[in-house]
mmCIF file of C-alpha atoms and ligand atoms in Angstrom:
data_model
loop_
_atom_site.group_PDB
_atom_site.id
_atom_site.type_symbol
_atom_site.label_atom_id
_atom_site.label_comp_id
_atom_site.label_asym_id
_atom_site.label_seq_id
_atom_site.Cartn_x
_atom_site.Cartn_y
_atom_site.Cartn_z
ATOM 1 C CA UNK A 1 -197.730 101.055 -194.104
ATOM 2 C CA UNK A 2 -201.351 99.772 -193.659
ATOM 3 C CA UNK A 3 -203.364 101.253 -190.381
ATOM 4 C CA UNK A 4 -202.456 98.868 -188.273
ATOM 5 C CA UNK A 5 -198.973 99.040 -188.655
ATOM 6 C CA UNK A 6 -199.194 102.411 -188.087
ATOM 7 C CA UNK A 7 -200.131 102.373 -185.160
ATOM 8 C CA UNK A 8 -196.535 101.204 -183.532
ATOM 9 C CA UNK A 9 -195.145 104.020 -185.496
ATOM 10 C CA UNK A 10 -193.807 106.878 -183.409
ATOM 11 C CA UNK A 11 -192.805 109.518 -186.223
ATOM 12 C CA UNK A 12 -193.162 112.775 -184.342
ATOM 13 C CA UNK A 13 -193.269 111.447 -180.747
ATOM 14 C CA UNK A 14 -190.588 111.929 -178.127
ATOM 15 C CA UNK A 15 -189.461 109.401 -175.514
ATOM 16 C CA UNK A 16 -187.341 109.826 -171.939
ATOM 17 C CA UNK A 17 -185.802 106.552 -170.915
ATOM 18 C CA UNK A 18 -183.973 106.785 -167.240
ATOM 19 C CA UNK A 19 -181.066 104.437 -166.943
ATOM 20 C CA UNK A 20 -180.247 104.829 -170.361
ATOM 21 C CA UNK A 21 -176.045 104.151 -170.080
ATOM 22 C CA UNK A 22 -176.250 100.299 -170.759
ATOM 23 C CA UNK A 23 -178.556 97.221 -170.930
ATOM 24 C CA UNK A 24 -182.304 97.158 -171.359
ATOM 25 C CA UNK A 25 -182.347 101.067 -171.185
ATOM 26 C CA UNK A 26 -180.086 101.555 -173.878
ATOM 27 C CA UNK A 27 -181.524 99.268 -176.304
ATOM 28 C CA UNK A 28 -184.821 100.760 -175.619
ATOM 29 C CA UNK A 29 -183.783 104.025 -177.015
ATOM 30 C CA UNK A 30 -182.260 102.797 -180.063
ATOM 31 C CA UNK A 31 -185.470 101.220 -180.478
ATOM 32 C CA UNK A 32 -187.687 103.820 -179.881
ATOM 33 C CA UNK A 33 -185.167 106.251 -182.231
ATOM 34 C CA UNK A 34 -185.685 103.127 -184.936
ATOM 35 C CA UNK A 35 -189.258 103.572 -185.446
ATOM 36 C CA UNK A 36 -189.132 107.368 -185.679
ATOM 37 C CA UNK A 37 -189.009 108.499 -182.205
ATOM 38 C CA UNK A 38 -186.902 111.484 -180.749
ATOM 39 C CA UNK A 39 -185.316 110.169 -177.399
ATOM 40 C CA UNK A 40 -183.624 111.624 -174.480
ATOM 41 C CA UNK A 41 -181.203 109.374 -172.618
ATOM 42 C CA UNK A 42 -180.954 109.904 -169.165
ATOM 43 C CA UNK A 43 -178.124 108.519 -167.050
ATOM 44 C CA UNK A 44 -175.741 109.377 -163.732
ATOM 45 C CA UNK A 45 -172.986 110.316 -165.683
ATOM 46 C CA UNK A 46 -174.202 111.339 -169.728
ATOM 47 C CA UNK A 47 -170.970 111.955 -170.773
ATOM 48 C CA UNK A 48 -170.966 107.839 -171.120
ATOM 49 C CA UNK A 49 -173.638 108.629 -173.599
ATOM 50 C CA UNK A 50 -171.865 111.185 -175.947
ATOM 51 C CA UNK A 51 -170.543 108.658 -178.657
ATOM 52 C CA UNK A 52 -174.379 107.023 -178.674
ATOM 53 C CA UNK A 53 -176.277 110.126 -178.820
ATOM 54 C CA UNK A 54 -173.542 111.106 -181.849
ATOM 55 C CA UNK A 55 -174.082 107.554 -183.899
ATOM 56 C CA UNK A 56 -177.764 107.695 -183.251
ATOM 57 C CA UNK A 57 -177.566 111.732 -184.369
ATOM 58 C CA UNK A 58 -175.446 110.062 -187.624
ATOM 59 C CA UNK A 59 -177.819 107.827 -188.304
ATOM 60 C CA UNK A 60 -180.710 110.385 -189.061
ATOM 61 C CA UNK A 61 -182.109 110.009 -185.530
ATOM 62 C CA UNK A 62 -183.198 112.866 -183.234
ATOM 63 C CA UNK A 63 -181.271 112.139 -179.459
ATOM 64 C CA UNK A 64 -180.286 113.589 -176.504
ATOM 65 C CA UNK A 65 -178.165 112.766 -173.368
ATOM 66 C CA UNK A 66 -179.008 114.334 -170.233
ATOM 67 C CA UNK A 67 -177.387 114.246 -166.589
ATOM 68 C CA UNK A 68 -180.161 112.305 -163.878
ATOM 69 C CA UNK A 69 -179.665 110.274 -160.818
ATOM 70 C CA UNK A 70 -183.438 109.424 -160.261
ATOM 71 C CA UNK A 71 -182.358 109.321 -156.485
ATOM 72 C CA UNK A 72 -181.839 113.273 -156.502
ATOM 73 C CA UNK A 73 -185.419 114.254 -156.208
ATOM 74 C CA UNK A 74 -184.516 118.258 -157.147
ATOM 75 C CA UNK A 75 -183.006 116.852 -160.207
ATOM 76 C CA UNK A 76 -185.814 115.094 -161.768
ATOM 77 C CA UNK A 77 -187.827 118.289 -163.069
ATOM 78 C CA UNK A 78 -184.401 120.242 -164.415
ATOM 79 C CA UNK A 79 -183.520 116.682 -165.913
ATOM 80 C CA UNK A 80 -187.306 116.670 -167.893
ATOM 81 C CA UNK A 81 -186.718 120.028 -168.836
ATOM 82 C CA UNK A 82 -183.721 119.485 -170.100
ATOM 83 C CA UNK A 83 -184.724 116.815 -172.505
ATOM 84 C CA UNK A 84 -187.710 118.660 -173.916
ATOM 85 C CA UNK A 85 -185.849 121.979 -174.566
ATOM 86 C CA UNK A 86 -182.683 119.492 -176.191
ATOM 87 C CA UNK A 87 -185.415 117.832 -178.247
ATOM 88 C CA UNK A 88 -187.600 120.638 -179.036
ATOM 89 C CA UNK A 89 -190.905 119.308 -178.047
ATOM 90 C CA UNK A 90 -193.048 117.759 -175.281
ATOM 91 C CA UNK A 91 -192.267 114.423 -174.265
ATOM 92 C CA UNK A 92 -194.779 112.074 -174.596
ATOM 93 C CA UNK A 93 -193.256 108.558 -173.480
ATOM 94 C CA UNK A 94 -191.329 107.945 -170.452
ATOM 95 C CA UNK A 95 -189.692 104.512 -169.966
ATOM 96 C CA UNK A 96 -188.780 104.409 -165.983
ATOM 97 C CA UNK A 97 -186.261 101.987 -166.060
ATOM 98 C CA UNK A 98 -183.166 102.996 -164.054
ATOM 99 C CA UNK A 99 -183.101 100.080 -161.923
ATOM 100 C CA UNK A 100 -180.606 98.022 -159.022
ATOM 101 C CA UNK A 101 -180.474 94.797 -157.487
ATOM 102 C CA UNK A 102 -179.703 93.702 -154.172
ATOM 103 C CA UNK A 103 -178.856 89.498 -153.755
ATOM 104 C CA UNK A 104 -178.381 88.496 -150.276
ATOM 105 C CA UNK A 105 -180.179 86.808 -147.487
ATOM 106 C CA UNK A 106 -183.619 88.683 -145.867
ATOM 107 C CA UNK A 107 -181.589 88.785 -142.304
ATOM 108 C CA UNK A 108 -178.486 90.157 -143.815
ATOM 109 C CA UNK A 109 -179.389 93.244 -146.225
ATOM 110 C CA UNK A 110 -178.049 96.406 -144.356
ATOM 111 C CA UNK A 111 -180.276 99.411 -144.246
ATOM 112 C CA UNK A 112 -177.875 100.958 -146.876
ATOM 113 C CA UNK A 113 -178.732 98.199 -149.470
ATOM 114 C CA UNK A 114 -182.328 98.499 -148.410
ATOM 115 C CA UNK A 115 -182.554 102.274 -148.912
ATOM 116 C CA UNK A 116 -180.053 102.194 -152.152
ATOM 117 C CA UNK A 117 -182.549 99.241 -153.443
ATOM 118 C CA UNK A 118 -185.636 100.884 -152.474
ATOM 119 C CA UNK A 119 -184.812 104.627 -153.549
ATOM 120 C CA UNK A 120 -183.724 103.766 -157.123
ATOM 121 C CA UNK A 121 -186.429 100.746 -157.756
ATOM 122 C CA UNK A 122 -189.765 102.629 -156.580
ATOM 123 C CA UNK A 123 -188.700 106.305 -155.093
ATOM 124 C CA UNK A 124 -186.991 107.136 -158.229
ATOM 125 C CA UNK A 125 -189.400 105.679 -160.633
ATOM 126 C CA UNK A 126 -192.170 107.238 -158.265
ATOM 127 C CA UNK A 127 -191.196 111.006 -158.832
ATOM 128 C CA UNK A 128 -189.734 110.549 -162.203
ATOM 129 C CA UNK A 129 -193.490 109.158 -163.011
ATOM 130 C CA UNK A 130 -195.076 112.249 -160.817
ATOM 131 C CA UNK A 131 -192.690 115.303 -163.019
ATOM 132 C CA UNK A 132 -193.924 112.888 -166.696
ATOM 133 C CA UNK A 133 -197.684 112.698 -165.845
ATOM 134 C CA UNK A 134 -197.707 116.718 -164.686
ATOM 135 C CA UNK A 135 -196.313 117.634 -168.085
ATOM 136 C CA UNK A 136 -198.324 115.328 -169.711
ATOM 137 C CA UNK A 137 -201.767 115.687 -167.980
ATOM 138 C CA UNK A 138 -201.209 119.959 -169.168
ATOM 139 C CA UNK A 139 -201.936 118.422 -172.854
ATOM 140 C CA UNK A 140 -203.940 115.439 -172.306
ATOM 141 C CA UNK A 141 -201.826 113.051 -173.638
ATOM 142 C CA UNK A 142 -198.679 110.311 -172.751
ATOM 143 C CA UNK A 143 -198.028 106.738 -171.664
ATOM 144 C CA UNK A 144 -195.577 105.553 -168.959
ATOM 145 C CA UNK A 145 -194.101 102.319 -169.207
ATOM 146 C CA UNK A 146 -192.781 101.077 -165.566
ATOM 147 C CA UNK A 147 -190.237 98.375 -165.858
ATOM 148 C CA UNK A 148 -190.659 95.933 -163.274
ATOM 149 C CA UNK A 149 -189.562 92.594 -163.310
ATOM 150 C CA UNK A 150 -190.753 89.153 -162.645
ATOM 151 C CA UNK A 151 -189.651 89.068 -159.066
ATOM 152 C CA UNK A 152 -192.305 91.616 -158.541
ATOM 153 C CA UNK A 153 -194.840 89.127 -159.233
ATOM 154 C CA UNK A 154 -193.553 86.401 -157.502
ATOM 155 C CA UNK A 155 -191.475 85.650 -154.473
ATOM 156 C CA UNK A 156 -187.611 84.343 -155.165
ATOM 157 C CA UNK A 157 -184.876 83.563 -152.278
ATOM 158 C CA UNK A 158 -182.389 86.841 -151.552
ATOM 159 C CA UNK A 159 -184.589 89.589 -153.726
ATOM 160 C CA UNK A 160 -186.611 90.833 -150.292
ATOM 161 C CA UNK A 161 -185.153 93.930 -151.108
ATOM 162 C CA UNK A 162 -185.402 93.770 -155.119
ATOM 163 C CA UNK A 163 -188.539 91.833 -155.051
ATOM 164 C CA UNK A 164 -190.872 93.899 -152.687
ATOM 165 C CA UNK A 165 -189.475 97.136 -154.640
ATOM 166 C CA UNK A 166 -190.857 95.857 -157.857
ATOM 167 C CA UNK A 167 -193.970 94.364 -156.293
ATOM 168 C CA UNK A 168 -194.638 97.851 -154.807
ATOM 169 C CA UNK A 169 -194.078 99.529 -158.877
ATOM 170 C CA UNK A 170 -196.274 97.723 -160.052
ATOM 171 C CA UNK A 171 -198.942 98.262 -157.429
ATOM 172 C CA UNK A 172 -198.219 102.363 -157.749
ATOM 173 C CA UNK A 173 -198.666 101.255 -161.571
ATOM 174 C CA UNK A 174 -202.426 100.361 -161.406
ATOM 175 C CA UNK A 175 -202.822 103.190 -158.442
ATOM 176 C CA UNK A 176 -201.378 105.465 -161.287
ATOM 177 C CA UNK A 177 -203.239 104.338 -164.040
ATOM 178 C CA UNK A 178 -206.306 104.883 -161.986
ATOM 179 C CA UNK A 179 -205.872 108.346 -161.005
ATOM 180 C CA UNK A 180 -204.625 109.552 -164.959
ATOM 181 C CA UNK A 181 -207.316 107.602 -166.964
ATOM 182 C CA UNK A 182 -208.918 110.625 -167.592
ATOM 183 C CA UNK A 183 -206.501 112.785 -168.432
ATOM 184 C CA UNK A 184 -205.441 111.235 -171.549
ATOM 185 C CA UNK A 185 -202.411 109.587 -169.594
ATOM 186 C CA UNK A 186 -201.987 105.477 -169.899
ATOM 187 C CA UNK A 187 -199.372 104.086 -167.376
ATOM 188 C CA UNK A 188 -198.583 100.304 -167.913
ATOM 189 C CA UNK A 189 -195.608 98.073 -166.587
ATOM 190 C CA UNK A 190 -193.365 95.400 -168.153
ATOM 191 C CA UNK A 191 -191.879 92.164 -166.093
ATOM 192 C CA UNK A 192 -189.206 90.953 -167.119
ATOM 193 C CA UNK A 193 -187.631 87.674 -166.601
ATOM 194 C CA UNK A 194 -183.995 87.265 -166.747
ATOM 195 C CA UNK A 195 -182.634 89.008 -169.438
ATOM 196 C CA UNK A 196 -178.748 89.186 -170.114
ATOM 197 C CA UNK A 197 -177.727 92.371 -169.283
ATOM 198 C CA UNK A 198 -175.038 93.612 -166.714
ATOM 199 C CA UNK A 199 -177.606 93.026 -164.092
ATOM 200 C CA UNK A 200 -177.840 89.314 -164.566
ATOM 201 C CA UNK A 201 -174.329 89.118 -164.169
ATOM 202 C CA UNK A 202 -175.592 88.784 -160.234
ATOM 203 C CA UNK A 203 -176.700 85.271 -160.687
ATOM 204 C CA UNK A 204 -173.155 84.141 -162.172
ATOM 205 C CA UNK A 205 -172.935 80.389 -161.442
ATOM 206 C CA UNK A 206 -176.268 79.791 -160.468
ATOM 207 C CA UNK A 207 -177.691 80.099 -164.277
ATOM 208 C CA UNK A 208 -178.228 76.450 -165.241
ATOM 209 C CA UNK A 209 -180.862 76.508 -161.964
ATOM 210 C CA UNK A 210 -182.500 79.319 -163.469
ATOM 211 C CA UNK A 211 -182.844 77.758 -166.761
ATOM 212 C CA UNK A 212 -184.643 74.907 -165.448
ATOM 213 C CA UNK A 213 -187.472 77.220 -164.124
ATOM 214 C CA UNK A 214 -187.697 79.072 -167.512
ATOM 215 C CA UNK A 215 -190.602 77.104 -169.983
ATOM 216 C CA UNK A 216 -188.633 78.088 -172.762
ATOM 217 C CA UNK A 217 -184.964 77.055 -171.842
ATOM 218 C CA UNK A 218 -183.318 80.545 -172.805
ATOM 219 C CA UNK A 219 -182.483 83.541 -171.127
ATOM 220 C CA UNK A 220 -183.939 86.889 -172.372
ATOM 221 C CA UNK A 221 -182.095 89.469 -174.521
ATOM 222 C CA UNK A 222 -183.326 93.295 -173.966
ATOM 223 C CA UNK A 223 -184.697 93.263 -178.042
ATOM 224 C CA UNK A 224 -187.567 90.386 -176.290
ATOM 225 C CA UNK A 225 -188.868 93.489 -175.208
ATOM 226 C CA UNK A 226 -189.241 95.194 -177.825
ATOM 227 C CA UNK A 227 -192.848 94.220 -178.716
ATOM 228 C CA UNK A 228 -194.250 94.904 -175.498
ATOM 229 C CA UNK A 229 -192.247 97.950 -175.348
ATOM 230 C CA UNK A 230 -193.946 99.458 -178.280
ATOM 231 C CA UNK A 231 -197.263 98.216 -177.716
ATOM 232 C CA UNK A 232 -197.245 100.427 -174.809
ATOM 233 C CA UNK A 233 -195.758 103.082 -175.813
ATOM 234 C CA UNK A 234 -197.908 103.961 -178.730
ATOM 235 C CA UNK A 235 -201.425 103.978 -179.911
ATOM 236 C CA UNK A 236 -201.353 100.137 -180.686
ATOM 237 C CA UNK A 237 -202.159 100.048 -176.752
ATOM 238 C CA UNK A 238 -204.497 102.717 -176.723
ATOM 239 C CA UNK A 239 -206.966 101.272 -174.755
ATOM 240 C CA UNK A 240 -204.571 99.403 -172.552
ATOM 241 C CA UNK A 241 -203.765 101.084 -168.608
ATOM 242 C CA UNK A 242 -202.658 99.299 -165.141
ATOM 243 C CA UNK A 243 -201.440 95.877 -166.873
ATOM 244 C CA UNK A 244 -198.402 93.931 -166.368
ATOM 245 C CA UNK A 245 -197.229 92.214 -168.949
ATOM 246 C CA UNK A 246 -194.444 89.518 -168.298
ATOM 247 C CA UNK A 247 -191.791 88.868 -170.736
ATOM 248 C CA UNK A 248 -190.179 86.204 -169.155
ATOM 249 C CA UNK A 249 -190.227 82.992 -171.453
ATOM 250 C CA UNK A 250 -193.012 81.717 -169.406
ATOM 251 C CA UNK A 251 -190.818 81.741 -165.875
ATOM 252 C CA UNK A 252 -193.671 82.900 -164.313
ATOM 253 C CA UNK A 253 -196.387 80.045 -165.065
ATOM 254 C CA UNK A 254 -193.651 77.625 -163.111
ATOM 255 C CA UNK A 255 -191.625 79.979 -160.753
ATOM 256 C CA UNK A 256 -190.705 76.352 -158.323
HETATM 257 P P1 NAI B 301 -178.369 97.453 -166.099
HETATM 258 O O1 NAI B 301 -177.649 97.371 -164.818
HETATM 259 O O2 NAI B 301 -177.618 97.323 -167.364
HETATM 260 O O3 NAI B 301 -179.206 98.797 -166.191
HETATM 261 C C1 NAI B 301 -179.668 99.542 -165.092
HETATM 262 C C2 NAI B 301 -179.410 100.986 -165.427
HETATM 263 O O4 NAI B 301 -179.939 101.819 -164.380
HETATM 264 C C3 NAI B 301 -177.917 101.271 -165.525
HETATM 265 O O5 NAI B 301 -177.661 102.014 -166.702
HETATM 266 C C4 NAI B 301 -177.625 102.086 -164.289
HETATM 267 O O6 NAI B 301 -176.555 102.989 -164.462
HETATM 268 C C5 NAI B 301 -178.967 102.787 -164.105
HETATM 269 N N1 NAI B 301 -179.130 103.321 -162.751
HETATM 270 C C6 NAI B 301 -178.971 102.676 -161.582
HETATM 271 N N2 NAI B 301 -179.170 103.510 -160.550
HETATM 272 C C7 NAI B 301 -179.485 104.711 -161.098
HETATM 273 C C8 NAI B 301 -179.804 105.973 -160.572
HETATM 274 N N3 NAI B 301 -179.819 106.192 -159.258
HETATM 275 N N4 NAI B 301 -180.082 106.984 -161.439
HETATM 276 C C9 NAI B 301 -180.053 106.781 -162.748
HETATM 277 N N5 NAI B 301 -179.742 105.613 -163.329
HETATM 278 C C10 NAI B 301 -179.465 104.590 -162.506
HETATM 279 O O7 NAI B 301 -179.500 96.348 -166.017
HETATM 280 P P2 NAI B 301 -180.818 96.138 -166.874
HETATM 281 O O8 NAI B 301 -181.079 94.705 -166.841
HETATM 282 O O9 NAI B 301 -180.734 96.817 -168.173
HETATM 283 O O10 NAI B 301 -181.920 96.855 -165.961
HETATM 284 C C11 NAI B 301 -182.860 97.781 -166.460
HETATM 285 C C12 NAI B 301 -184.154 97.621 -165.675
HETATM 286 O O11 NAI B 301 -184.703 96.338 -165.962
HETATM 287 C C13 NAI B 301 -183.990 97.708 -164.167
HETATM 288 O O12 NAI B 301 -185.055 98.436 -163.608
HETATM 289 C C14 NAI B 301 -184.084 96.252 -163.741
HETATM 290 O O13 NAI B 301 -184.533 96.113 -162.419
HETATM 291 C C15 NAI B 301 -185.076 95.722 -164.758
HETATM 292 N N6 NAI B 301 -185.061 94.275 -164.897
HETATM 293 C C16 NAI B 301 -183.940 93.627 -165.349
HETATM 294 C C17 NAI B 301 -183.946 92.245 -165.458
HETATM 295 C C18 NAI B 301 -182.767 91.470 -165.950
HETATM 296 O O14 NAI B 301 -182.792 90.226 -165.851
HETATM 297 N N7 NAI B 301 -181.737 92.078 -166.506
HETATM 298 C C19 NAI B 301 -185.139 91.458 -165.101
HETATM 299 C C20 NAI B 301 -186.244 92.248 -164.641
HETATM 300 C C21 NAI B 301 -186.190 93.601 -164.561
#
């Protein structure tokens, strides 16, 4: 492998991916495992993740699944814990990605919706990025990539709830970034368009209207993330902390 290869490669590092039972999270940790990572995959229920962690364990791969609703503030330490002592050493990536949507008119969202939208999107990526940067400010090192989405950067019809949730990650991304600089710590978002997942099974029906706002006439899959992924996450973006960078097909250049 030539130097600059290396520098994706992330032999010896260990990764903590929230939201880890299905879609962009769990691709992201096979990823990660691919190029020589040890991952911990957090999710609600991680009993869902047994058969994954045991293929990925098959395969050569170091893995773990641990228990975390990133809405239970008292479990987000026990949960970090957990993965480091499963893994058997510090972990120096987190991917915050547990994530929910809301679609429905601005007048109509309950407060329920609101507070299930807003405690998942930005609470639970807030103190799940507060328990990482501790541990990783104690040895000077670690990057947090924030994913936030494309509705965070611009304004779309029914995602009040969504939308100003993702706008406010990646704000507490560059107020993050700011305050860890110096301690070794990078913290960077990703904004994604729509990729198919289970969550884009919200806009059922209304998908060729989408399409016409995306430049490149295709819907995303979670492996279009891939490169930005792993330019954060390892030394290739050494130098890189606060940015946003869209992967989105060019939606946002022509959002209307
Ligand atoms: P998904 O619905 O497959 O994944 C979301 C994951 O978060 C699920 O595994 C779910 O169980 C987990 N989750 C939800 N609430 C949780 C909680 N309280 N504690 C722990 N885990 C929880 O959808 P997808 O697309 O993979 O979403 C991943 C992230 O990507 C989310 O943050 C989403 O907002 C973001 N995103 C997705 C886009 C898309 O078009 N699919 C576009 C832009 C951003």
């Amino acid at each position: 492998m030539n130097a600059q290869a290396s520098l994706f490669d992330l032999q010896g590092r260990a990764a903590f991916i929230s939201g880890a039972s299905s879609g962009i999270g769990l691709h992201t940790a096979r990823m990660l495992a691919g190029t020589g990572a040890a991952v911990a995959l957090a999710a609600r229920r991680a009993d869902r993740l047994d058969a994954v962690v045991a293929d990925m364990r098959a395969a050569g791969h170091r893995a773990c699944a641990v228990t975390l609703d990133v809405t239970d503030a008292a479990a987000i330490a026990p949960a970090w814990q957990e993965a480091e002592a499963a893994l058997g050493q510090p972990i120096g990536i987190l991917v915050n990605n547990a994530g929910v949507i809301h679609v429905e008119r601005f007048v109509e969202q309950s407060p329920e919706a609101v507070s299930r939208v807003f405690d998942t999107n930005l609470k639970g990526a807030y103190l799940m990025a507060q328990e990482a940067a501790r541990c990783m400010v104690q040895r000077g090192e670690g990057s947090i990539v924030n994913i936030a989405s494309s509705s965070g950067l611009r304004a779309g019809g029914q995602m009040s709830s969504y939308g100003a949730s993702k706008a406010a990650l990646i704000h507490l991304t560059q107020i993050m970034a700011l305050e860890l600089a110096g301690k070794g710590v990078r913290v960077n978002a990703i904004a994604p368009g729509n990729i198919e997942t289970d969550m884009h099974a919200e806009f059922a029906g209304i998908e060729q209207g989408i399409l016409k706002r995306i430049p490149m006439r295709r819907f995303g899959k979670p492996s279009d993330l891939d490169g930005a992924m792993l330019l954060l996450a390892s030394d290739a973006g050494r130098y890189m902390t606060g940015t946003v960078i869209p992967v989105d097909g060019g939606q946002v250049l022509s959002w209307m």
